[in-house]
mmCIF file of C-alpha atoms in Angstrom:
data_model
loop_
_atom_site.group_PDB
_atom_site.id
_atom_site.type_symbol
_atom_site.label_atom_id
_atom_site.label_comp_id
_atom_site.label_asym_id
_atom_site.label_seq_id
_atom_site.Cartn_x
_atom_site.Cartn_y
_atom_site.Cartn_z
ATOM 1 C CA UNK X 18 0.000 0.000 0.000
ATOM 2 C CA UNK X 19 0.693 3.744 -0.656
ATOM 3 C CA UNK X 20 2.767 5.497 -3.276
ATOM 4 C CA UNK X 21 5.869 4.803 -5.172
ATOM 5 C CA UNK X 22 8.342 7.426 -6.933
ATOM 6 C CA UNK X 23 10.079 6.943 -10.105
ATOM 7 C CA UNK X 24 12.604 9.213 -10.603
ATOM 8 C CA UNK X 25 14.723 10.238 -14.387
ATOM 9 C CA UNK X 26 17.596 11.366 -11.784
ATOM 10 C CA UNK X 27 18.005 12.860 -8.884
ATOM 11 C CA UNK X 28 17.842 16.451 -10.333
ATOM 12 C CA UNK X 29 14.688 15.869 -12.178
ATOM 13 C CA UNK X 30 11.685 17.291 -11.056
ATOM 14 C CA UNK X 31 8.944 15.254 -12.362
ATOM 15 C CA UNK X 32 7.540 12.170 -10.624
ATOM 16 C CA UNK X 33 4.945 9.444 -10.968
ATOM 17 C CA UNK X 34 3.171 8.305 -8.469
ATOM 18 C CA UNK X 35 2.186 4.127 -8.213
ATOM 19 C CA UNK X 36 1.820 0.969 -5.884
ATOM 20 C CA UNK X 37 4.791 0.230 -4.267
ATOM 21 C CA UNK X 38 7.108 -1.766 -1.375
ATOM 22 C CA UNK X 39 7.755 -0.260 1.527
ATOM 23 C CA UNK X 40 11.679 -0.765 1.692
ATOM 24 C CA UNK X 41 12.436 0.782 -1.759
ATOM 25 C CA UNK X 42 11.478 4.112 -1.605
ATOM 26 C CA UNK X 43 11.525 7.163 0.851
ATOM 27 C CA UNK X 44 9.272 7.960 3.518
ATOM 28 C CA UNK X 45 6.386 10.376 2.827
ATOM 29 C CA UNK X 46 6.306 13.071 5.185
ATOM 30 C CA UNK X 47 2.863 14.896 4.248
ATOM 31 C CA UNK X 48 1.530 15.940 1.146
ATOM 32 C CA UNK X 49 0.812 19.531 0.290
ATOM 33 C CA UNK X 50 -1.893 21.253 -1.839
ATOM 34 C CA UNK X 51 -4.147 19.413 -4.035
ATOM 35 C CA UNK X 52 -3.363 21.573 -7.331
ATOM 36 C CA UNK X 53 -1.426 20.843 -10.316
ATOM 37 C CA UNK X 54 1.903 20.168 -9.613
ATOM 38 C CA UNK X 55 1.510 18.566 -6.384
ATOM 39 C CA UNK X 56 3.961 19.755 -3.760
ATOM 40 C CA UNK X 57 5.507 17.040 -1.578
ATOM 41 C CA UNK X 58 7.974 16.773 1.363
ATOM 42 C CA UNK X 59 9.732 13.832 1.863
ATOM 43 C CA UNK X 60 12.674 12.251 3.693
ATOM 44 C CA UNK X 61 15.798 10.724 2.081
ATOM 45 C CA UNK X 62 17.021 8.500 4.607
ATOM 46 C CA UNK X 63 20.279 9.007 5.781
ATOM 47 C CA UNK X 64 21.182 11.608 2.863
ATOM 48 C CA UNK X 65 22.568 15.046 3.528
ATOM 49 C CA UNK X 66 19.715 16.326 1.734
ATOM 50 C CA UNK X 67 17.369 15.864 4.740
ATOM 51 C CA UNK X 68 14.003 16.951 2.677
ATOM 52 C CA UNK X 69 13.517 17.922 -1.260
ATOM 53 C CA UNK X 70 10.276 19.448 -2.407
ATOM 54 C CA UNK X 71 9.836 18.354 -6.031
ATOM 55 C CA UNK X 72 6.734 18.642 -8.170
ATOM 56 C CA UNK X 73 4.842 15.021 -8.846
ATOM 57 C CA UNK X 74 2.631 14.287 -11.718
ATOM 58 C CA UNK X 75 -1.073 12.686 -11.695
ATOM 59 C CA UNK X 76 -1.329 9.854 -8.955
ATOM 60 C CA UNK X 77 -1.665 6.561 -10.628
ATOM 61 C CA UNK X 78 -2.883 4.337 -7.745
ATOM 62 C CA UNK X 79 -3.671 5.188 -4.261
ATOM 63 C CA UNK X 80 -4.899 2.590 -2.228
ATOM 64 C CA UNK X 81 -5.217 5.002 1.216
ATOM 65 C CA UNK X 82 -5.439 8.464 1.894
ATOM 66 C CA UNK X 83 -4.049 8.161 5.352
ATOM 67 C CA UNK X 84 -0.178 8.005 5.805
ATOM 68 C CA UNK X 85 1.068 5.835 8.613
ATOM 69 C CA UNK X 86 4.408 7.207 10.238
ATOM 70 C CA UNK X 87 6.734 4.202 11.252
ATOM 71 C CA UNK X 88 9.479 5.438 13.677
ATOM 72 C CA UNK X 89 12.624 4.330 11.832
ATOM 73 C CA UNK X 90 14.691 1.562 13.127
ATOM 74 C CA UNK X 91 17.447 4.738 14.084
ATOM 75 C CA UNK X 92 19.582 2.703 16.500
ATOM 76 C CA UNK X 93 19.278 -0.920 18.019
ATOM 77 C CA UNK X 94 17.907 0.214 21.283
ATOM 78 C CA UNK X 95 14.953 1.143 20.335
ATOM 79 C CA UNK X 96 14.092 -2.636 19.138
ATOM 80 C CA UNK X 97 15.841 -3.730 22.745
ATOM 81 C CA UNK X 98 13.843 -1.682 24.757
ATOM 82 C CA UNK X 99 10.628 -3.142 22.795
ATOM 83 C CA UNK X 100 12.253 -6.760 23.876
ATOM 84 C CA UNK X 101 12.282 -5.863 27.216
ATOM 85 C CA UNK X 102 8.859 -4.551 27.206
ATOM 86 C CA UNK X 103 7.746 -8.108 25.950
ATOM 87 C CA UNK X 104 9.661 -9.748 29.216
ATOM 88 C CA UNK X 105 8.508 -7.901 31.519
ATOM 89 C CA UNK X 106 4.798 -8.631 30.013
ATOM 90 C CA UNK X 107 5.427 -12.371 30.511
ATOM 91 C CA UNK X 108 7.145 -11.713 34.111
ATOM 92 C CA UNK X 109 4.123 -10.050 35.077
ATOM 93 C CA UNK X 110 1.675 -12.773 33.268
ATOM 94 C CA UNK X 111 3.475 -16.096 33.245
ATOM 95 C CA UNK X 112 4.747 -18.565 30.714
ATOM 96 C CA UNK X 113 2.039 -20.592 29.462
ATOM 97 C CA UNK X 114 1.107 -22.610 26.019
ATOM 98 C CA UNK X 115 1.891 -19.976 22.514
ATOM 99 C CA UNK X 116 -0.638 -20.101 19.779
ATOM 100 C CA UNK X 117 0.352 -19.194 16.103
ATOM 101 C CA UNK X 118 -1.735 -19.482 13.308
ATOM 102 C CA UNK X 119 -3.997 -17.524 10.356
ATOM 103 C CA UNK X 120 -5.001 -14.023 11.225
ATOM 104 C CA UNK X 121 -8.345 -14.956 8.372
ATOM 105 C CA UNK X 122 -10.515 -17.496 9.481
ATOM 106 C CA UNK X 123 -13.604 -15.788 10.560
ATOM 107 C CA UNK X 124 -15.714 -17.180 13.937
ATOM 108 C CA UNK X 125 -18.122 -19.198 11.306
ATOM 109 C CA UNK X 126 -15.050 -20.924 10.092
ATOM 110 C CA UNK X 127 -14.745 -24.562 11.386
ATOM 111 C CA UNK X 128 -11.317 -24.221 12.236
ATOM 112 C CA UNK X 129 -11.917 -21.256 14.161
ATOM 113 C CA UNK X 130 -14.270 -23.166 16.211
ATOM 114 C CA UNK X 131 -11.626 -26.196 16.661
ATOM 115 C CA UNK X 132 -9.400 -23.545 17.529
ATOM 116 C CA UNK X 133 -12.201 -22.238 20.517
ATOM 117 C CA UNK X 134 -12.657 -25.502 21.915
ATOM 118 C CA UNK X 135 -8.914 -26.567 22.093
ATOM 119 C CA UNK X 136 -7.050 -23.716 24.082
ATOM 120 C CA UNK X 137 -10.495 -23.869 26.478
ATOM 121 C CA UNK X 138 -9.419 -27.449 27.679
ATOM 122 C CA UNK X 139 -5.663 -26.489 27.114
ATOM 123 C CA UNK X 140 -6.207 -23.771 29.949
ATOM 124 C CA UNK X 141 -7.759 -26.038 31.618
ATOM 125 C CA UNK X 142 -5.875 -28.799 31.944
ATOM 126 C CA UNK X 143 -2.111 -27.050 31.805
ATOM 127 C CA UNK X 144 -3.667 -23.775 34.103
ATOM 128 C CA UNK X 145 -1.180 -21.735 32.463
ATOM 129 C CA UNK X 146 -1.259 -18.280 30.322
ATOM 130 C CA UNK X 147 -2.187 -18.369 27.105
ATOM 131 C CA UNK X 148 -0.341 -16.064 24.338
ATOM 132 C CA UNK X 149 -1.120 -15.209 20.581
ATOM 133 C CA UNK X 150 -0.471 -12.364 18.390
ATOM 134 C CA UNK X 151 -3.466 -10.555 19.633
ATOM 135 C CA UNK X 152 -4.528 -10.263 16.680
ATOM 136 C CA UNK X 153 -7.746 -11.956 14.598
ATOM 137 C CA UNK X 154 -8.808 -15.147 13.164
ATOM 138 C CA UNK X 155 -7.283 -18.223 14.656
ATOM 139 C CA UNK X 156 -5.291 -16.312 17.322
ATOM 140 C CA UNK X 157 -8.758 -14.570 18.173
ATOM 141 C CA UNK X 158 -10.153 -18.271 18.548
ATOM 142 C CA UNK X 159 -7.634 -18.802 20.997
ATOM 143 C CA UNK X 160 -8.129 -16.176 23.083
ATOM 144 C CA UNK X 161 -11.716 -16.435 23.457
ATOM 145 C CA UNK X 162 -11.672 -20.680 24.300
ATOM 146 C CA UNK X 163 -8.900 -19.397 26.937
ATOM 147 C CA UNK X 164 -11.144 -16.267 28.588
ATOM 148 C CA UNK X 165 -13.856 -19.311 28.553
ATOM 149 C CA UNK X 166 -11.654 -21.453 30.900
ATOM 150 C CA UNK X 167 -11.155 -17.637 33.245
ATOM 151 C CA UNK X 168 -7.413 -18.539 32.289
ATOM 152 C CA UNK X 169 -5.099 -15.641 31.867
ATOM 153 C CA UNK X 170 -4.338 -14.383 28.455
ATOM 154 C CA UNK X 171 -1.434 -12.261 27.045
ATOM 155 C CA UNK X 172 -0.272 -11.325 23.310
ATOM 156 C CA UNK X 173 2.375 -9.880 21.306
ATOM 157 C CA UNK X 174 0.137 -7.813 18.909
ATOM 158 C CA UNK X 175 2.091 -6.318 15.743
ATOM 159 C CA UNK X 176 0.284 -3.528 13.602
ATOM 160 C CA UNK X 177 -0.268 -5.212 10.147
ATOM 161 C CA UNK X 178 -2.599 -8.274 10.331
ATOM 162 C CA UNK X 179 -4.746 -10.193 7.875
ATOM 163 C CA UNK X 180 -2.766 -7.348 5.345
ATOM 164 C CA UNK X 181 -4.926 -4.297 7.432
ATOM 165 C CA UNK X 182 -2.741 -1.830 8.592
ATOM 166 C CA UNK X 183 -3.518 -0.348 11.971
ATOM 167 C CA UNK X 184 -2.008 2.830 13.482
ATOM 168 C CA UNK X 185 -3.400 2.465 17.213
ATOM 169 C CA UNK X 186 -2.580 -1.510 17.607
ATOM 170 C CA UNK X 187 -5.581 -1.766 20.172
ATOM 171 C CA UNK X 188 -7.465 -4.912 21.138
ATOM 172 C CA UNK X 189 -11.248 -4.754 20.948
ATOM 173 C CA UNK X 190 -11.617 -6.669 23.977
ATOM 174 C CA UNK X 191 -8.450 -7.663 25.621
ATOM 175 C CA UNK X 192 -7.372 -5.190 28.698
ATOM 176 C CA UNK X 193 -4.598 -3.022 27.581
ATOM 177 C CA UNK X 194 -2.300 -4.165 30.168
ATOM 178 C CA UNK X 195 -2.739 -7.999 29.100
ATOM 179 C CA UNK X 196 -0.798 -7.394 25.583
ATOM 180 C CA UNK X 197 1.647 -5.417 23.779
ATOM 181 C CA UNK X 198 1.787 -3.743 20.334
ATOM 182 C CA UNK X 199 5.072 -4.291 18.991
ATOM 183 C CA UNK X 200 6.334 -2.325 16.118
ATOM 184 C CA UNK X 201 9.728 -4.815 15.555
ATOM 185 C CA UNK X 202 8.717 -8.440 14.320
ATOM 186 C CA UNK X 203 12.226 -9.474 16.170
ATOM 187 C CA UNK X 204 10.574 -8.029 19.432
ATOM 188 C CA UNK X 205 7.497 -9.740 18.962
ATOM 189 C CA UNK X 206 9.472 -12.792 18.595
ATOM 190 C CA UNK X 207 11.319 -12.587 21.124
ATOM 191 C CA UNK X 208 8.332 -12.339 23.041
ATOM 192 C CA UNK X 209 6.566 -15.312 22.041
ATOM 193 C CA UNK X 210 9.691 -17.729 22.299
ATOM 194 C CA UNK X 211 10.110 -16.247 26.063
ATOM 195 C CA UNK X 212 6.583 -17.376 26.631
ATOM 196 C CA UNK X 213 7.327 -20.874 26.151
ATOM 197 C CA UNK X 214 10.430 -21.354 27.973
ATOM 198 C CA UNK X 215 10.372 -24.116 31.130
ATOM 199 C CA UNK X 216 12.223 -23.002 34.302
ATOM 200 C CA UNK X 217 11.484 -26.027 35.644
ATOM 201 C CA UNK X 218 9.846 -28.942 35.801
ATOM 202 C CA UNK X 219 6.512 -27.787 37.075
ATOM 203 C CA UNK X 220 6.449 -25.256 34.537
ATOM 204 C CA UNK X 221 3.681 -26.125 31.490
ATOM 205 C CA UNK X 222 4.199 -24.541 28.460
ATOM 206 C CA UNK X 223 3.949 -25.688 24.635
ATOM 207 C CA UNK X 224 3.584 -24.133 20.903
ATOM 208 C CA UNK X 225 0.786 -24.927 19.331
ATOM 209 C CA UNK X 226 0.711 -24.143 15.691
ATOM 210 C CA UNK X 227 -2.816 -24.034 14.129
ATOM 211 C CA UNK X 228 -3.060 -23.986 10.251
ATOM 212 C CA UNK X 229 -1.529 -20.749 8.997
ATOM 213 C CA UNK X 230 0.137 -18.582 6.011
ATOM 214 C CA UNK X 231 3.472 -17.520 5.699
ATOM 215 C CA UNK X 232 3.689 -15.230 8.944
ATOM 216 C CA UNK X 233 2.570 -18.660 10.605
ATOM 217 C CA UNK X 234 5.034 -20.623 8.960
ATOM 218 C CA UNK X 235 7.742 -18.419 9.529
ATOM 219 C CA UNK X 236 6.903 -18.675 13.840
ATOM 220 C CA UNK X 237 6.438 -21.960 13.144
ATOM 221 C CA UNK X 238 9.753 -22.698 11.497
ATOM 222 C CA UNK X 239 11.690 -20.211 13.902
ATOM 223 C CA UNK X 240 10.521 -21.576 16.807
ATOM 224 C CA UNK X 241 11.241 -25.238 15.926
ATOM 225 C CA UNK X 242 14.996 -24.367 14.551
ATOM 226 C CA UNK X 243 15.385 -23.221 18.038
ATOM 227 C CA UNK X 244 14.237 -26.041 19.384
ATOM 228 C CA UNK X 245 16.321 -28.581 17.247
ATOM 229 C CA UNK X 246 19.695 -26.464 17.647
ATOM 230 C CA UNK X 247 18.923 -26.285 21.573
ATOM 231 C CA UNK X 248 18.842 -22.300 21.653
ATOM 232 C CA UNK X 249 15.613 -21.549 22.721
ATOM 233 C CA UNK X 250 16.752 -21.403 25.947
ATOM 234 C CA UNK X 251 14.757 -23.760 28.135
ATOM 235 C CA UNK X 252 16.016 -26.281 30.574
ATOM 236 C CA UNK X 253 12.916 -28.623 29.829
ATOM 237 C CA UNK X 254 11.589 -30.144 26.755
ATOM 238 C CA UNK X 255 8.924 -27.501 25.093
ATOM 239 C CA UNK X 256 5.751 -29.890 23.100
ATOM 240 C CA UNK X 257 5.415 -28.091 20.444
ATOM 241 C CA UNK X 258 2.132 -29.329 18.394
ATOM 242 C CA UNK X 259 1.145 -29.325 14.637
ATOM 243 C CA UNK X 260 -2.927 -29.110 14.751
ATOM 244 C CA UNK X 261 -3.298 -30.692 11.258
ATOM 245 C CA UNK X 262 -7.166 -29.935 11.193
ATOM 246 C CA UNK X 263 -8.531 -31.292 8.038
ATOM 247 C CA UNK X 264 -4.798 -32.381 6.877
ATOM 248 C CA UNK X 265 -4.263 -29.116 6.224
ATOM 249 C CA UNK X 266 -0.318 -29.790 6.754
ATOM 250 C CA UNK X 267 -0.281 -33.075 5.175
ATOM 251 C CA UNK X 268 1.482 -31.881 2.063
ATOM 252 C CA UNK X 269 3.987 -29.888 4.270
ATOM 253 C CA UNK X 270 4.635 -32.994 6.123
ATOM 254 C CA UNK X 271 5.055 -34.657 2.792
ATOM 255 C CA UNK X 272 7.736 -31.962 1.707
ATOM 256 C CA UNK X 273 9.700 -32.868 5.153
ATOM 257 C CA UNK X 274 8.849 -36.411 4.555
ATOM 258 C CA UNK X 275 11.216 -35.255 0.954
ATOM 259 C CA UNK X 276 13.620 -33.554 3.669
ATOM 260 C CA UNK X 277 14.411 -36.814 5.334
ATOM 261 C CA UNK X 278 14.770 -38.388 2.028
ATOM 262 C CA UNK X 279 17.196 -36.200 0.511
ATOM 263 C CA UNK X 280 19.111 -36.701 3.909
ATOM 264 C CA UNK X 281 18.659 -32.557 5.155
ATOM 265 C CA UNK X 282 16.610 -34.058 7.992
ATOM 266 C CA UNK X 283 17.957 -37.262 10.144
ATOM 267 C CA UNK X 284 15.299 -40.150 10.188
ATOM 268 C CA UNK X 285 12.965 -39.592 12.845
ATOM 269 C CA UNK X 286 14.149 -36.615 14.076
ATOM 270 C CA UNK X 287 11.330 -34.226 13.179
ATOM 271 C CA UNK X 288 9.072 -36.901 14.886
ATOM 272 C CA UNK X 289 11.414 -35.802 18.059
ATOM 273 C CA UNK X 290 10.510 -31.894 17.503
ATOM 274 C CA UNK X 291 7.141 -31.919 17.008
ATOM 275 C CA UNK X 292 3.759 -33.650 17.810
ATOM 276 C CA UNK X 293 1.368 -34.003 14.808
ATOM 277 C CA UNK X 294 -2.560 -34.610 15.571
ATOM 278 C CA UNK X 295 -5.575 -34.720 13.403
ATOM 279 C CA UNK X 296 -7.960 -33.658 16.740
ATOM 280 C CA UNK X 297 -8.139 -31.872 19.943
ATOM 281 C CA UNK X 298 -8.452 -34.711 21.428
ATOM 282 C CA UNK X 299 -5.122 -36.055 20.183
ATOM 283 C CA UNK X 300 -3.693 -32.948 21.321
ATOM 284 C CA UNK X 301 -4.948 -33.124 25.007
ATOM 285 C CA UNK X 302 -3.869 -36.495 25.462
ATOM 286 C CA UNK X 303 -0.179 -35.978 24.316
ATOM 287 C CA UNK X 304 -0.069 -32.985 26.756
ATOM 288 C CA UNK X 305 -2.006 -35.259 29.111
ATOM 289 C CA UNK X 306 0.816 -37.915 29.195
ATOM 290 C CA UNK X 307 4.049 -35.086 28.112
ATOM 291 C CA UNK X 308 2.966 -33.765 31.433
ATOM 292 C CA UNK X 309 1.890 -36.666 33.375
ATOM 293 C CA UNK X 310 -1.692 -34.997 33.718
ATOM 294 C CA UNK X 311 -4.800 -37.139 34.248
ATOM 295 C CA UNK X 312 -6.834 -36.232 31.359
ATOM 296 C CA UNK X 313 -10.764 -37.996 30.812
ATOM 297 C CA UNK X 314 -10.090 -39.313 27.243
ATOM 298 C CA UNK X 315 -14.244 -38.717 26.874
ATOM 299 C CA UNK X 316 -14.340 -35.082 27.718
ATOM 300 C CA UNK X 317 -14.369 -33.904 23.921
ATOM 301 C CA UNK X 318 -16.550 -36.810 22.592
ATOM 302 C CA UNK X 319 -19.910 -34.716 21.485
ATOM 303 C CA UNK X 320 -18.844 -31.693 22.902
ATOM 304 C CA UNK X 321 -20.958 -28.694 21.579
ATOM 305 C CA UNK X 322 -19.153 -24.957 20.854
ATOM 306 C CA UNK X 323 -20.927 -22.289 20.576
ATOM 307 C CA UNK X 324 -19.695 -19.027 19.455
ATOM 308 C CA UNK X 325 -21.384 -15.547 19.704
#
């Protein structure tokens, strides 16, 4: 989204205005008058030339009117003290069980509703924090089967979601003290990974990945290279599920399945990283026995959810 500048040189004067990606082009600052030229200030980055005011021609595309203004990444404390802000959230909250998965599905969507029922008895039966992206869809789903338990819930909100753009980051529902609104994906992720990490052996945490895109694939795939390579900085062994609802990860499995084959994976050793499971009910009794929980293997059978 927003505007793009294609420029003859430098010293020309004349520009066009188009879709473009975020990274290649300067910042906007505001746009003046609405006459012909158009008059525009804008920042060059790190050039001496801190602002040039050149003439533009006709806007080809605008897909907003509003501009967003993204504090530049100016020096590396400013995505540290964001880190810390997500650590002291989970001090404050506790480690608990971390949900990714697809900011789309809406509430009528039966995955959604899967998604409902499972962190519900998650809560339940690990009594631990639950924490998402904050954000909608799946990670929605999550939140509300968890506030359904009256288990705590925290997130890691960032301020693009479902490919909306948001300026104020707020929840609709969640208390503002209960998440964060991160502008750094490496914060965020910090956050999340924090979340999961066992102290000790009373501590009950896990990663649940619900079916996803590419932001949940990327969390997904992060979080599990951590986990292989021993970084992620837990003394105990994190579960870390693959809700294959559907099979919707069955050809992903396949391509590890490839992996394996092609010797880039050892044999068996994704089966050592992660859990998959077709059902909640799979789910609950792997974390069950993981955590040496009783667990009624009948408490799902013919289960109703409702969601308003």
């Amino acid at each position: 989204m927003g505007f793009s500048f294609t420029l003859s040189s430098w010293s020309s004067s004349h520009v066009s205005i188009c879709q473009y990606s975020d990274k290649l082009v300067p910042k906007l600052h505001y746009l003046k008058q609405l006459g012909n030229p158009h008059l525009i200030n804008f920042k060059l980055g790190r050039s001496s030339r801190k602002f040039q005011k050149i003439e533009v021609g006709t806007p080809i595309c605008c897909k907003r009117n509003d501009l967003i203004d993204f504090e530049e990444r100016s020096s590396p404390n400013e995505v540290r003290k964001e880190i810390e802000q997500c650590y002291e959230l989970i001090q404050r909250l506790g480690r608990g069980v971390i949900y990714v998965g697809s900011a789309r599905p809406g509430s009528d969507h039966p995955h959604y509703k899967q998604a409902v029922e499972l962190s519900r008895e998650i809560a339940n039966l690990l009594d631990c924090t639950t924490w998402t992206g904050a954000g909608p869809g799946l990670m929605d789903a999550a939140i509300r089967g968890t506030l359904e338990a009256g288990k705590p819930v925290g997130g890691f909100k960032i301020e693009k979601e479902a490919g909306q753009w948001s300026s104020i980051g707020s929840h609709p529902y969640l208390l503002p003290d209960t998440y964060l609104t991160c502008r750094f994906f490496s914060a965020r992720k910090h956050g999340l990974v924090d979340a999961a990490v066992r102290e000790g052996p009373s501590d009950r945490t896990a990663v649940v990945a619900l079916p996803g895109g590419i932001g949940t694939l990327d969390e997904m795939f992060e979080i599990l290279a951590l986990i292989q390579l021993e970084r992620i900085g837990s003394k105990f062994p994190v579960p870390f599920l693959v809700m294959n609802y559907d099979g919707y990860y069955s050809k992903l499995l396949d391509f590890m399945g490839d992996c394996e084959r092609w010797g880039n994976l050892a044999k068996g050793e994704l089966e050592s990283l992660w859990e998959v499971c077709d059902t909640n009910k799979e789910a609950l009794a792997y974390l069950a026995k993981f955590y040496g929980l009783p667990l009624n293997n009948d408490k799902l059978d013919g289960h109703e959810i409702t969601v308003t």
